[in-house]
XYZ file of C-alpha atoms in Angstrom:
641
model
C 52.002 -232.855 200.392
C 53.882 -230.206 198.381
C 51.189 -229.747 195.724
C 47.867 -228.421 198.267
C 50.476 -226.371 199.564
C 51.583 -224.565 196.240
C 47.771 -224.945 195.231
C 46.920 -223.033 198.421
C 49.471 -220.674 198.624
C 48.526 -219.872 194.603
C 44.966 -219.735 195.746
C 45.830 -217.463 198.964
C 47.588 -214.830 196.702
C 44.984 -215.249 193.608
C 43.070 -213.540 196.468
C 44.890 -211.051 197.978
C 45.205 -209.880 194.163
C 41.542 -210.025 193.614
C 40.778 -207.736 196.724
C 43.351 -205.763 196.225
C 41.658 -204.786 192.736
C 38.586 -204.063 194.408
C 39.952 -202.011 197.006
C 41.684 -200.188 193.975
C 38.240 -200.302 192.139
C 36.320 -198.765 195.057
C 39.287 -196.401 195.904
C 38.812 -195.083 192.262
C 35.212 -195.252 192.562
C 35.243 -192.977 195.404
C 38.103 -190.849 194.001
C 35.152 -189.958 191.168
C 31.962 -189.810 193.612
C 34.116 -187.014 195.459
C 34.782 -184.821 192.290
C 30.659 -185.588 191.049
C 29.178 -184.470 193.804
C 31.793 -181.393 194.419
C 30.266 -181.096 190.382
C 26.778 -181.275 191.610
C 26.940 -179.353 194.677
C 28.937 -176.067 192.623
C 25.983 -176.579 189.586
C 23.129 -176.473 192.412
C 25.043 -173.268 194.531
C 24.974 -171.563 190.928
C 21.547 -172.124 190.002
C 20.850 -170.764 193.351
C 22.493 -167.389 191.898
C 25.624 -168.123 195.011
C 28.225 -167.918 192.688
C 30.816 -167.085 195.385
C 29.937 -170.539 196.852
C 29.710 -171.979 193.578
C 33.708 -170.818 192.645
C 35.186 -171.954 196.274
C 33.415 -175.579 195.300
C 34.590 -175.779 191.990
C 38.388 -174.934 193.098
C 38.097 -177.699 195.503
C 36.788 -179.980 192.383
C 39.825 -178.686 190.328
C 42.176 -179.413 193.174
C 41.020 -182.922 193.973
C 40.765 -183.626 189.410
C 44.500 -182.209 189.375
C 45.714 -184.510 192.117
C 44.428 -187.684 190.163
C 45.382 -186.636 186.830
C 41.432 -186.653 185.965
C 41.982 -184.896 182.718
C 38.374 -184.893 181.846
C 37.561 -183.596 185.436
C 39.889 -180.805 185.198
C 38.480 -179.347 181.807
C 34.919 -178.854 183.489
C 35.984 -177.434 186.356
C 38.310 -175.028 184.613
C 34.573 -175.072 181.573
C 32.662 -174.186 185.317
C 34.897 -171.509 186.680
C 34.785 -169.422 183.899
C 30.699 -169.568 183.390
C 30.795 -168.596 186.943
C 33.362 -166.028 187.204
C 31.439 -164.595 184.241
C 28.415 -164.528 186.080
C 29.940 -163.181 189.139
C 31.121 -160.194 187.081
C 34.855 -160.859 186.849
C 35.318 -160.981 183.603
C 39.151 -161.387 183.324
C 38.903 -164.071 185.981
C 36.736 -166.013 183.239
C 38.911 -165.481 180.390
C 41.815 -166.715 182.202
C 40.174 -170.266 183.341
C 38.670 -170.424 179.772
C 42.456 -169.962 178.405
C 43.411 -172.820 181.322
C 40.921 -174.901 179.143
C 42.069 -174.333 175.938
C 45.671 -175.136 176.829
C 44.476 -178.942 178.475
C 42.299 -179.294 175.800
C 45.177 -178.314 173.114
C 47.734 -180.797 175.349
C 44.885 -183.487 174.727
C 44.187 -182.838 170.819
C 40.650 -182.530 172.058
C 39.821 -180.360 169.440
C 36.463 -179.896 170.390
C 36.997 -178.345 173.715
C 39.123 -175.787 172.407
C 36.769 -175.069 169.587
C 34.360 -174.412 172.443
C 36.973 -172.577 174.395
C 37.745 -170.174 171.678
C 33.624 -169.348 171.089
C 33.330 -167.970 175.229
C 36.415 -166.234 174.934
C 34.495 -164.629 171.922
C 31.799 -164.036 173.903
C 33.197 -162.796 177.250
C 35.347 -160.256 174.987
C 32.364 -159.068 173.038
C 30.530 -158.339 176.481
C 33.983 -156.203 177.533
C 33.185 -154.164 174.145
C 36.938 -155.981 172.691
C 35.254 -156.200 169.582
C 38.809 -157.238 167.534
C 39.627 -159.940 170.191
C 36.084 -161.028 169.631
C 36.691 -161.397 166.146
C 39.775 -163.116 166.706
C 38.238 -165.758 168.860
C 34.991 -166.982 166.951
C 37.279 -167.088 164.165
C 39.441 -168.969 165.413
C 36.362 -171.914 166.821
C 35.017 -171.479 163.088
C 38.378 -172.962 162.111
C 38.627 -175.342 164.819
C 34.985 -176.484 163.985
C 35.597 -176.656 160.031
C 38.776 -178.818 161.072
C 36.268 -181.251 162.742
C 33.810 -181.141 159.835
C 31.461 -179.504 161.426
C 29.815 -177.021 159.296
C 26.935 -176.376 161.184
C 29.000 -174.990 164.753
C 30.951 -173.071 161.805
C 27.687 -171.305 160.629
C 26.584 -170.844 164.221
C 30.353 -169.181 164.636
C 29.536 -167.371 161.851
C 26.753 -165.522 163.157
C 28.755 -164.578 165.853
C 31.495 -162.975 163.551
C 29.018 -161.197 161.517
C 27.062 -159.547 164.306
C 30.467 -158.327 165.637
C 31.474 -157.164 162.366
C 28.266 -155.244 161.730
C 28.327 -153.962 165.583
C 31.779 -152.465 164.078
C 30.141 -150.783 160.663
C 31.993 -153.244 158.564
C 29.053 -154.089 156.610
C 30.962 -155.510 153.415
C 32.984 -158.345 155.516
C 29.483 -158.917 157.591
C 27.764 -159.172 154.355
C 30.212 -161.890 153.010
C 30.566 -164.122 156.730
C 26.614 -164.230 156.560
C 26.473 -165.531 152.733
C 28.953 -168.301 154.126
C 27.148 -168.778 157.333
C 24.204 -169.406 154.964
C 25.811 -171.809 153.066
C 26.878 -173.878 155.564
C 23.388 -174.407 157.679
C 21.852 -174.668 153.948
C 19.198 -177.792 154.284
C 20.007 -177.665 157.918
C 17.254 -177.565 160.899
C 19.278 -174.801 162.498
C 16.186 -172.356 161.838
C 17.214 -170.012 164.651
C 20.880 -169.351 163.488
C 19.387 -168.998 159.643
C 16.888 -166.661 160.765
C 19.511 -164.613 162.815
C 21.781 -164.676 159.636
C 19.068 -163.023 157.306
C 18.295 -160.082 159.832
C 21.980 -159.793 160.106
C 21.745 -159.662 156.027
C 18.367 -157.008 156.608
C 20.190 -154.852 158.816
C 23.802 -154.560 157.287
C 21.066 -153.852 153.727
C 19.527 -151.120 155.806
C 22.800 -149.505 156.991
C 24.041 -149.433 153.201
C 21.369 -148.115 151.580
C 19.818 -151.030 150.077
C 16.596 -151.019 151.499
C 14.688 -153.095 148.449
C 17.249 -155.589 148.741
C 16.952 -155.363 153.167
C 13.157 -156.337 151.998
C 14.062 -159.005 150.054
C 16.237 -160.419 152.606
C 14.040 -160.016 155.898
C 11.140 -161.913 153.416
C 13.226 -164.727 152.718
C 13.814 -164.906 157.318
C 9.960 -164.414 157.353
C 9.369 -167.152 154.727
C 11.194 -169.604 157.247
C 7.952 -169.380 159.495
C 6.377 -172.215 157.518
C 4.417 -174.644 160.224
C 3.705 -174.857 164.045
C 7.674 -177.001 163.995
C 9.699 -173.570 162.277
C 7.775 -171.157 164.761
C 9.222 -173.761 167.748
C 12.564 -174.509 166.120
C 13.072 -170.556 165.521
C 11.088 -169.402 169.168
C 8.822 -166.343 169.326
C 12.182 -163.756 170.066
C 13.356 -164.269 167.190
C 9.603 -164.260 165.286
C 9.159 -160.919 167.172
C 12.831 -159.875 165.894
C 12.123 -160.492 162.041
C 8.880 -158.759 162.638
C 10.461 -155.589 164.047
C 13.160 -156.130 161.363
C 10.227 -156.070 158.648
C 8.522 -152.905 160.492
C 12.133 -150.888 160.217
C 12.702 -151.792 156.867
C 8.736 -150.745 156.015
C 9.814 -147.438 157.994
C 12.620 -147.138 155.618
C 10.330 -147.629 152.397
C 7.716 -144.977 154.032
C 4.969 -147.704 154.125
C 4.614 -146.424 157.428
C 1.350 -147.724 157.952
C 2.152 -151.649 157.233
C 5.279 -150.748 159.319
C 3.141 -149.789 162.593
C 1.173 -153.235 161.904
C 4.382 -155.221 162.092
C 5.610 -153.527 165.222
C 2.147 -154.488 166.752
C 2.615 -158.302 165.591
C 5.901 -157.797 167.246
C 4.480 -156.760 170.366
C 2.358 -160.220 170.601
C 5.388 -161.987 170.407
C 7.169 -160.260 172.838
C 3.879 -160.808 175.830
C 6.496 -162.168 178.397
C 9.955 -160.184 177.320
C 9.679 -156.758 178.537
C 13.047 -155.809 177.143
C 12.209 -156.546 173.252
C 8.741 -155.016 174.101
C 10.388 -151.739 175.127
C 13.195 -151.641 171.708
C 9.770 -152.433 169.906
C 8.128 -149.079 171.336
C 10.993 -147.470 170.324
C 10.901 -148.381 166.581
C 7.553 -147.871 166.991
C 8.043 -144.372 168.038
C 10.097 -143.205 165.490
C 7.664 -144.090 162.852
C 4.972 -142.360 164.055
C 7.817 -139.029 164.293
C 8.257 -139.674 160.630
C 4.698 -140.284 159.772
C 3.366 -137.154 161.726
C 6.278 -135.090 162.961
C 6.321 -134.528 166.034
C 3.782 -136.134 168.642
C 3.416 -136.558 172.325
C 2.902 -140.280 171.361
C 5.971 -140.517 170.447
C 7.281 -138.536 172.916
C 5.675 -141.169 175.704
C 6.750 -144.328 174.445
C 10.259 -143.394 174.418
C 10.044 -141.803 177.861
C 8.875 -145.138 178.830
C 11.534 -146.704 177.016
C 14.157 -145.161 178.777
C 12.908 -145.045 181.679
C 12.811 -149.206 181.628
C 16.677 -149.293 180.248
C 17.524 -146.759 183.239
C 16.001 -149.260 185.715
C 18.037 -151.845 184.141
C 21.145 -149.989 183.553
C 21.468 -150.755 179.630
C 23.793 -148.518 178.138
C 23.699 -148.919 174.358
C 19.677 -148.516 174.570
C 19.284 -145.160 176.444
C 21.992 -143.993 174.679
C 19.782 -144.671 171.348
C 16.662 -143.656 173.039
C 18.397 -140.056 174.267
C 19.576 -139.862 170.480
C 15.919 -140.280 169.640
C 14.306 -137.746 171.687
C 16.615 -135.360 170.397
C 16.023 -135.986 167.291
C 12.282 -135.587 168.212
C 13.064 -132.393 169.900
C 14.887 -130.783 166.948
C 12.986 -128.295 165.127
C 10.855 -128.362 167.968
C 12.100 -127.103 171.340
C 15.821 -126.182 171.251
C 16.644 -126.374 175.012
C 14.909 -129.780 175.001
C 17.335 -131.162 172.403
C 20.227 -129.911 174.118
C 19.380 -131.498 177.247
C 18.825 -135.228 175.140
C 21.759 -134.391 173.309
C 23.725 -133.615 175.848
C 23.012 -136.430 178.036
C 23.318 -139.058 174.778
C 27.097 -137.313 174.603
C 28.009 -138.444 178.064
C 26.197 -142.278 178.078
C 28.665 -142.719 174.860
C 31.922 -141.217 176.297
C 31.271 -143.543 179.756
C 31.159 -146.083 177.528
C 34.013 -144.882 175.457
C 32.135 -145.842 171.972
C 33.391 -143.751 169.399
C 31.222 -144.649 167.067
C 28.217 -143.419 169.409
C 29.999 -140.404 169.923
C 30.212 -139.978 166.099
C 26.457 -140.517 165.925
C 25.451 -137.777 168.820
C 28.304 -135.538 167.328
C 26.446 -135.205 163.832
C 22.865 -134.904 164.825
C 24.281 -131.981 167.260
C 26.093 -130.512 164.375
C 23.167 -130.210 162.819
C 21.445 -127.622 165.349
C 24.463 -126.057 167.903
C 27.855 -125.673 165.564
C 30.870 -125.288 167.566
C 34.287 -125.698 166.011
C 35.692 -128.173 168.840
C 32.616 -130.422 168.185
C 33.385 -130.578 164.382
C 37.408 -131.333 165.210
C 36.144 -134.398 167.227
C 33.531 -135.202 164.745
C 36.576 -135.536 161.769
C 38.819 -137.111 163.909
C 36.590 -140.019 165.378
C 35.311 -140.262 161.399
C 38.945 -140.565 160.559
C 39.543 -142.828 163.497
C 36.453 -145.440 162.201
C 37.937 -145.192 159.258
C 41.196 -146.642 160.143
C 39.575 -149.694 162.536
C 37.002 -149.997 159.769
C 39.988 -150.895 157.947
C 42.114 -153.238 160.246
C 39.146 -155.343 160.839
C 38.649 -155.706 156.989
C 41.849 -156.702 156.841
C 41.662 -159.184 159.452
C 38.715 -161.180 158.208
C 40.148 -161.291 154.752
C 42.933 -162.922 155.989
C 40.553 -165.401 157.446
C 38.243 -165.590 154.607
C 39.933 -165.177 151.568
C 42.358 -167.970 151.286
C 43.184 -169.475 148.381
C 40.891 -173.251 148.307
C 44.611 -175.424 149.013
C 43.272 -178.593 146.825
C 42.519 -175.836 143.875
C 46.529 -174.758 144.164
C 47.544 -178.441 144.551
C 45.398 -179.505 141.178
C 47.043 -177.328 139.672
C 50.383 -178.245 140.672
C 49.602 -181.889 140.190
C 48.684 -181.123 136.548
C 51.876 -179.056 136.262
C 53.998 -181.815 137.565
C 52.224 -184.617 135.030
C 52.475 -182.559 132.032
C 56.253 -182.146 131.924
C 56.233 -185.756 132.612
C 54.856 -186.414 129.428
C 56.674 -183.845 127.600
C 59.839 -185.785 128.927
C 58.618 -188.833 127.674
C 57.464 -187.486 124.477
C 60.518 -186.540 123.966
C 62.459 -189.713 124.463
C 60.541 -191.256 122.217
C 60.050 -189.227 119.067
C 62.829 -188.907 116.800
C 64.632 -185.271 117.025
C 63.518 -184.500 113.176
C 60.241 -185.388 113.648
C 59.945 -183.382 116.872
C 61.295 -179.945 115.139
C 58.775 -180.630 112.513
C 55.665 -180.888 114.958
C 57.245 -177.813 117.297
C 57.023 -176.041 113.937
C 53.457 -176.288 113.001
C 52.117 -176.161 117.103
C 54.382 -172.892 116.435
C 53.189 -171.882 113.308
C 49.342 -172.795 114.593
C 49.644 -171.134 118.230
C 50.717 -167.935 116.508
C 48.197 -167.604 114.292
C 45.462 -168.598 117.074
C 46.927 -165.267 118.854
C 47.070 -162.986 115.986
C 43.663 -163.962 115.787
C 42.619 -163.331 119.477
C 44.676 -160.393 119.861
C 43.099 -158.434 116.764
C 39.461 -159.627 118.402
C 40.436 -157.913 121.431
C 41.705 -154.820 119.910
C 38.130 -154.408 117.748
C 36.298 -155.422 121.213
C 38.263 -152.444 123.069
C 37.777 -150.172 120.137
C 33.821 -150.929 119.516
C 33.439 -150.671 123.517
C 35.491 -147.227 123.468
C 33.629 -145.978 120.414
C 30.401 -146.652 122.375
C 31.050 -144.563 125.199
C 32.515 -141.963 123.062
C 28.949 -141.501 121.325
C 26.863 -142.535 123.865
C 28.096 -141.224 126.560
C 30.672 -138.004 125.794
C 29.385 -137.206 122.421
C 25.330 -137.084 124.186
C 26.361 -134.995 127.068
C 28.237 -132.391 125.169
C 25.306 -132.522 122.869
C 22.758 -131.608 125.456
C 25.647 -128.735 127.060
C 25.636 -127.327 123.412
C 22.164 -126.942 123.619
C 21.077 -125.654 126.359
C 23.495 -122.634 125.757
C 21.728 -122.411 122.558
C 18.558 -121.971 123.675
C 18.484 -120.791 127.628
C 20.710 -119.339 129.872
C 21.710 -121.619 132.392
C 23.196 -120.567 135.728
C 27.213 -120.903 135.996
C 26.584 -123.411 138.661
C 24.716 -125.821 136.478
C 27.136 -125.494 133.770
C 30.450 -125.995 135.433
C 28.400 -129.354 137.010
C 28.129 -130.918 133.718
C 31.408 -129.674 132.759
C 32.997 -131.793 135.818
C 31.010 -135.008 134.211
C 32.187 -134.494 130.779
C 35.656 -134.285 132.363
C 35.019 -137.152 134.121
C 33.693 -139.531 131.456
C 37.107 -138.049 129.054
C 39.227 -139.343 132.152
C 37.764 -142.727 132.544
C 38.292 -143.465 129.046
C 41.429 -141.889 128.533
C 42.405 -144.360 131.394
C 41.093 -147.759 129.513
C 43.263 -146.748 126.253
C 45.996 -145.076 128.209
C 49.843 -147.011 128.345
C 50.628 -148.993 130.786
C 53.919 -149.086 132.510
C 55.847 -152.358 132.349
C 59.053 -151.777 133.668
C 60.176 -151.338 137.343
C 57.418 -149.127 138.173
C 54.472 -151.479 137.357
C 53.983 -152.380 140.731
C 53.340 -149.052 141.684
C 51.084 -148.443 138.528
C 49.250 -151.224 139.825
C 48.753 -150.330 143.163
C 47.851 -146.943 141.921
C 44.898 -148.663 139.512
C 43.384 -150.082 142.918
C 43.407 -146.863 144.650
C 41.757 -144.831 141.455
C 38.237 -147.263 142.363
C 38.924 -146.391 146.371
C 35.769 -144.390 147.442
C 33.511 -143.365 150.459
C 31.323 -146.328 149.283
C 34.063 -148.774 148.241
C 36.790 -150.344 150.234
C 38.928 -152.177 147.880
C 41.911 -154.112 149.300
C 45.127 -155.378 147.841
C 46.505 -158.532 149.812
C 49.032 -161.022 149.875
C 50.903 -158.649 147.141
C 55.045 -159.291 146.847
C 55.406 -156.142 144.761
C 58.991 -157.988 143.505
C 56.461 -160.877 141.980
C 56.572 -158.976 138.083
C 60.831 -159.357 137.974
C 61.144 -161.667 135.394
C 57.933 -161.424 133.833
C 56.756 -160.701 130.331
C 55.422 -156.825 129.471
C 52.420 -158.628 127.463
C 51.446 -160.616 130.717
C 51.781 -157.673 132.637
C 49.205 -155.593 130.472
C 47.094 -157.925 130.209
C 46.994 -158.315 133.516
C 46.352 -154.746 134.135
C 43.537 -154.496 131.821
C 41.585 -157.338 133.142
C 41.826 -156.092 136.429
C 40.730 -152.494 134.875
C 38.126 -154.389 133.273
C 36.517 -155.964 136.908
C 37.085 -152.842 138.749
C 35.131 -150.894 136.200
C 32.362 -153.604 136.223
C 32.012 -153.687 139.849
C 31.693 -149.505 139.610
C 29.588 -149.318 137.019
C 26.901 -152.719 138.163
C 27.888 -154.188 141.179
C 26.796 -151.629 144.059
C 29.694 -153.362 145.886
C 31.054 -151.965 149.727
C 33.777 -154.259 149.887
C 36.544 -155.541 146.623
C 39.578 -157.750 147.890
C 42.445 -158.911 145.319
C 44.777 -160.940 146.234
C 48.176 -161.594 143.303
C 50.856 -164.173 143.946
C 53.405 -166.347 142.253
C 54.432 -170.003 143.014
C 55.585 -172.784 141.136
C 55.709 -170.624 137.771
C 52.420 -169.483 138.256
C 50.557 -166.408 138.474
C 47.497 -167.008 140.647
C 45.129 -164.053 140.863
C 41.504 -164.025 142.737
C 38.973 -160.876 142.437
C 35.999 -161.098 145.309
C 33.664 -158.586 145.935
C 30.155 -158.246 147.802
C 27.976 -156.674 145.075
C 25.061 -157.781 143.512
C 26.512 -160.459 141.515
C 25.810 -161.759 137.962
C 23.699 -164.838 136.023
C 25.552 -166.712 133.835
C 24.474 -165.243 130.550
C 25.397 -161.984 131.630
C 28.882 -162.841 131.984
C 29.362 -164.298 129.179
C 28.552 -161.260 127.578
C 29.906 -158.673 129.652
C 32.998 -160.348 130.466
C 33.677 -161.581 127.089
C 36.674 -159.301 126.480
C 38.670 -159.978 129.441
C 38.254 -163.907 129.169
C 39.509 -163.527 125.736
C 42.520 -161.105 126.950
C 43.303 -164.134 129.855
C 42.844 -166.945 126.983
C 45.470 -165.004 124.539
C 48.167 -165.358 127.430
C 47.283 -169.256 127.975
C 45.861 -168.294 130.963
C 42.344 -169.521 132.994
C 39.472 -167.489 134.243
C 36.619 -168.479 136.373
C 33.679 -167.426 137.937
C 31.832 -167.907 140.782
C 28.926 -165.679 141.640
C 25.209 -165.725 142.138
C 22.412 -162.604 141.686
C 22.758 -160.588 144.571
C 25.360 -162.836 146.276
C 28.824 -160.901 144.826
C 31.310 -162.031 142.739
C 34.693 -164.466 142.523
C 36.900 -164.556 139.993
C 39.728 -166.670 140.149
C 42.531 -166.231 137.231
C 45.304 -168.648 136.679
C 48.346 -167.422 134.176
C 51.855 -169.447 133.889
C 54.574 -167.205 134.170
């Protein structure tokens, strides 16, 4: 009797469990069907353009995912409230629910999410004009995504960071994000991002200067239209955007003509995006102004213009449009530009953009000079300057790292070769190992004799060179001139100041070089003698108490090869933007040289750079090379200390 009673009592709670479970089971089912279709119903209030609604739903959804620990739950409602805070135009609202994200995400190690989180903080600070924060941000996802091993979010990031830094004027970091961006998607289908990279590349070209090299660049986006796939993979915006590209940089070249048939390509593409059509009328407009002057044409389309981006309340385009006019206006009708002028003044100081304000300040300069205007106009120019600066800085710090595994290589093959020293040692005999110290002695100091006297008839031939070439041919042609004519006093005192000039430079190469305490300084000063209007060139990551303890020869060396670069980059490069970073670790000097010029080929280097590979080879030192035509330069020194 005992054993159907144990059996049913065993069989009785067997099934209280088992319904117990289920009730559990549908208990969490339903605890999930609440939060999905709170999900659902928020999505279908915002795609009804009820954000209000959609906010008060999504709270309850957070509420209910917080209660039951849903983790997952609670990261896309915090992911929905700030799309829809955005949207409801409370900005700060969205950044703080996108911060909420990042810290669950961060709790998690969902690395993912707070890559994400990092790219609409980017975004939602761009749109507030917080163009460092911005910066900050997208760099900060690049990382995230490079951490994952995902190159291809990193180039998308990329193209983020560039358009902010080019937004800013700093064309030489923008330059260098886009040639990484570029790397990254290489081979990729990620047409759309590639294609935004090389206008990026056409404009920041443009803005420089470099308009043959903005052509080459905006060829190499239109080359990407290869098949009836590219044109869907990179959409007809961005077709109609590397056709106005092409136009502007036509415009540039004075091929106004083939410019005016771009724009009208453009115009196809843009059939069902008023916006684009109306930036594309303005382009347009300005190249007829330069082709004919001035012209009612011209004069209508970018009345039209603005009057579309005053319907629409775009800043940033009627303030360009107003700039426009009075540019058109000029030479033309004097009260007319005032009035354009005028108003393009006020758009940029409602929108607080210095950098507008720059703009309108210099085209009014131009025509009404008052002495208040030209104060502002230094100060903002000074003012650029400066953030021109601090965002260099920034994205260096980002970007110009030292590769880790490179640094731990060479540590590694530190570490290994005084092992075998120490072994070698145990196991020769002390006689024989004075003997062989000797000759590698002996042999070493020969090798360096050697090198050094190559070095010194390198310098010299080099020096001699410019001498005739360059002083001896100029003071040659002064000579006779004064022989022969009468120049004005003017013209004379101009070539005067480039004789000087060209004595300075090479007084500098064959000049002394300071190797006690105040090398540091003399170094620092070296760096500042190449700092121009169209060169930024930065020293970071620089301990100036790194050269106590180490040898004058190193030191000069150091100097010259640096001297060398910097006069290279000058003389070829046509680089904006030279960063050098110098430090010491592990008995090491480690020095990298990167700048955004035009780059090198291979044989080129070998024969331009001859001299200071030699000078770095004579110390025991390493010097490579990275660089590509038109892609900058990377040199990367290695000296022990």
């Amino acid at each position: 009797m005992k054993l159907p009673t144990v059996t049913s009592f065993f069989l009785f709670f067997l099934l209280i469990l088992m319904n117990s479970c289920e009730i559990g089971g549908i208990s969490e089912s339903k605890n999930d069907a609440e939060i999905l279709a709170l999900s659902d119903k928020a999505y279908y209030e915002a795609d009804d353009k009820n954000f209000k609604k959609a906010i008060k739903t999504t709270l309850e959804m957070l509420r209910l995912a917080l209660e039951r620990n849903e983790i997952e739950s609670v990261k896309k409602a915090y992911d929905k409230l700030a799309r829809y805070y955005f949207n409801y135009k409370k900005t700060d609202s969205a950044i703080y629910y996108t911060d909420k994200l990042y810290q669950v995400a961060e709790k998690t190690e969902d690395v993912a999410s707070m890559a994400r989180a990092c790219h609409k903080k980017g975004y939602y600070f761009k749109k507030l004009d917080s163009f460092g924060l911005a910066l900050a941000n997208f760099a900060d996802s690049k990382s995230l995504y490079l951490k994952l091993g995902d190159t291809i979010q990193a180039g998308k990031e990329l193209l983020e960071i560039v358009n902010v830094q080019k937004n800013e004027g700093n064309f030489g970091a923008s330059e260098l994000s886009a040639s990484e961006g570029l790397k990254y998607l290489k081979g990729s289908n990620e047409l759309k991002s590639i294609a935004g990279l090389y206008l990026a590349l056409t404009s920041i070209s443009r803005e420089t200067g470099r308009i043959k090299v903005a052509n080459d660049n905006i060829d190499k986006g239109l080359d990407l239209l290869k098949d009836s796939i590219s044109v869907k993979l990179i959409g007809r915006k961005i077709i109609g955007l590397l056709r106005n590209a092409k136009g502007n940089t036509l415009k540039d070249l004075k091929r106004y003509d083939e410019a005016i048939d771009y724009f009208n390509l453009a115009f196809e593409d843009y059939k069902k995006n008023t916006l684009e059509t109306k930036r594309t009328q303005f382009n347009l407009a300005h190249t007829l102004y330069l082709k004919n002057g001035f012209n009612k044409v011209s004069d209508s389309l970018l009345q039209d213009s603005y009057a579309y981006y005053v319907s629409k309340d775009l800043q940033p385009e009627k303030f360009s449009t107003l700039l426009k006019l009075a540019e058109l206006y000029k030479n033309v009708d004097k009260n007319k530009f005032s009035k354009y002028i005028n108003k393009a003044l006020e758009s940029a100081k409602i929108r607080k953009m210095k950098k507008s304000i720059y703009e309108a300040l210099e085209l009014k300069l131009e025509v009404d000079y008052t002495v208040t205007d030209y104060k502002r106009f230094i100060l903002l120019k000074n003012e650029l300057q400066r953030e021109k600066e601090d965002v260099d800085y920034f994205y260096i710090n980002d970007r110009f790292n030292y590769e880790a595994s490179e640094k731990e290589n060479i540590i590694l093959e530190n570490k290994e070769s005084k092992r075998t020293q120490q072994l070698l040692g145990l196991s020769l005999f002390l006689v024989v190992l004075i003997v062989l110290i000797f000759f590698i002695y002996q042999r070493i100091k020969r090798k360096h004799k050697i090198e050094k006297v190559k070095t010194v008839h390198v310098t010299e031939a080099r020096i001699s060179t410019k001498v005739h070439d360059e002083l001896a041919n100029d003071l040659y042609e002064l000579m006779s001139q004064l022989e022969t004519s009468s120049p004005e006093k003017e013209t004379i005192l101009d070539k005067l100041d480039v004789i000087y000039n060209q004595a300075r430079d090479i007084s500098k190469q064959i000049q002394s070089v300071d190797t006690d305490q105040k090398f540091a300084d003399e170094l620092s000063n070296l760096f500042r003698s190449y700092q121009s209007e169209k060169v930024n060139v930065l020293l970071k990551r620089y301990d100036m108490e790194l050269w106590k303890g180490i040898s004058s020869h190193i030191k000069i060396t150091v100097y010259r090869v640096l001297q060398e670069l910097l006069t290279n980059m000058k003389k070829h490069s046509n680089a904006a933007l030279v960063v050098v970073s110098i430090e010491k670790k592990n008995k090491k000097l480690f020095i990298q040289y990167i700048d955004n010029g035009k780059g090198f080929t291979e044989e080129i280097s070998k024969n331009g750079l001859q001299n200071a590979e030699n000078r770095i080879r004579a110390i025991k030192g390493k010097l490579t090379f990275d660089t590509e035509l038109h892609k900058g330069c990377k040199f990367s020194i290695n000296v022990p200390v």
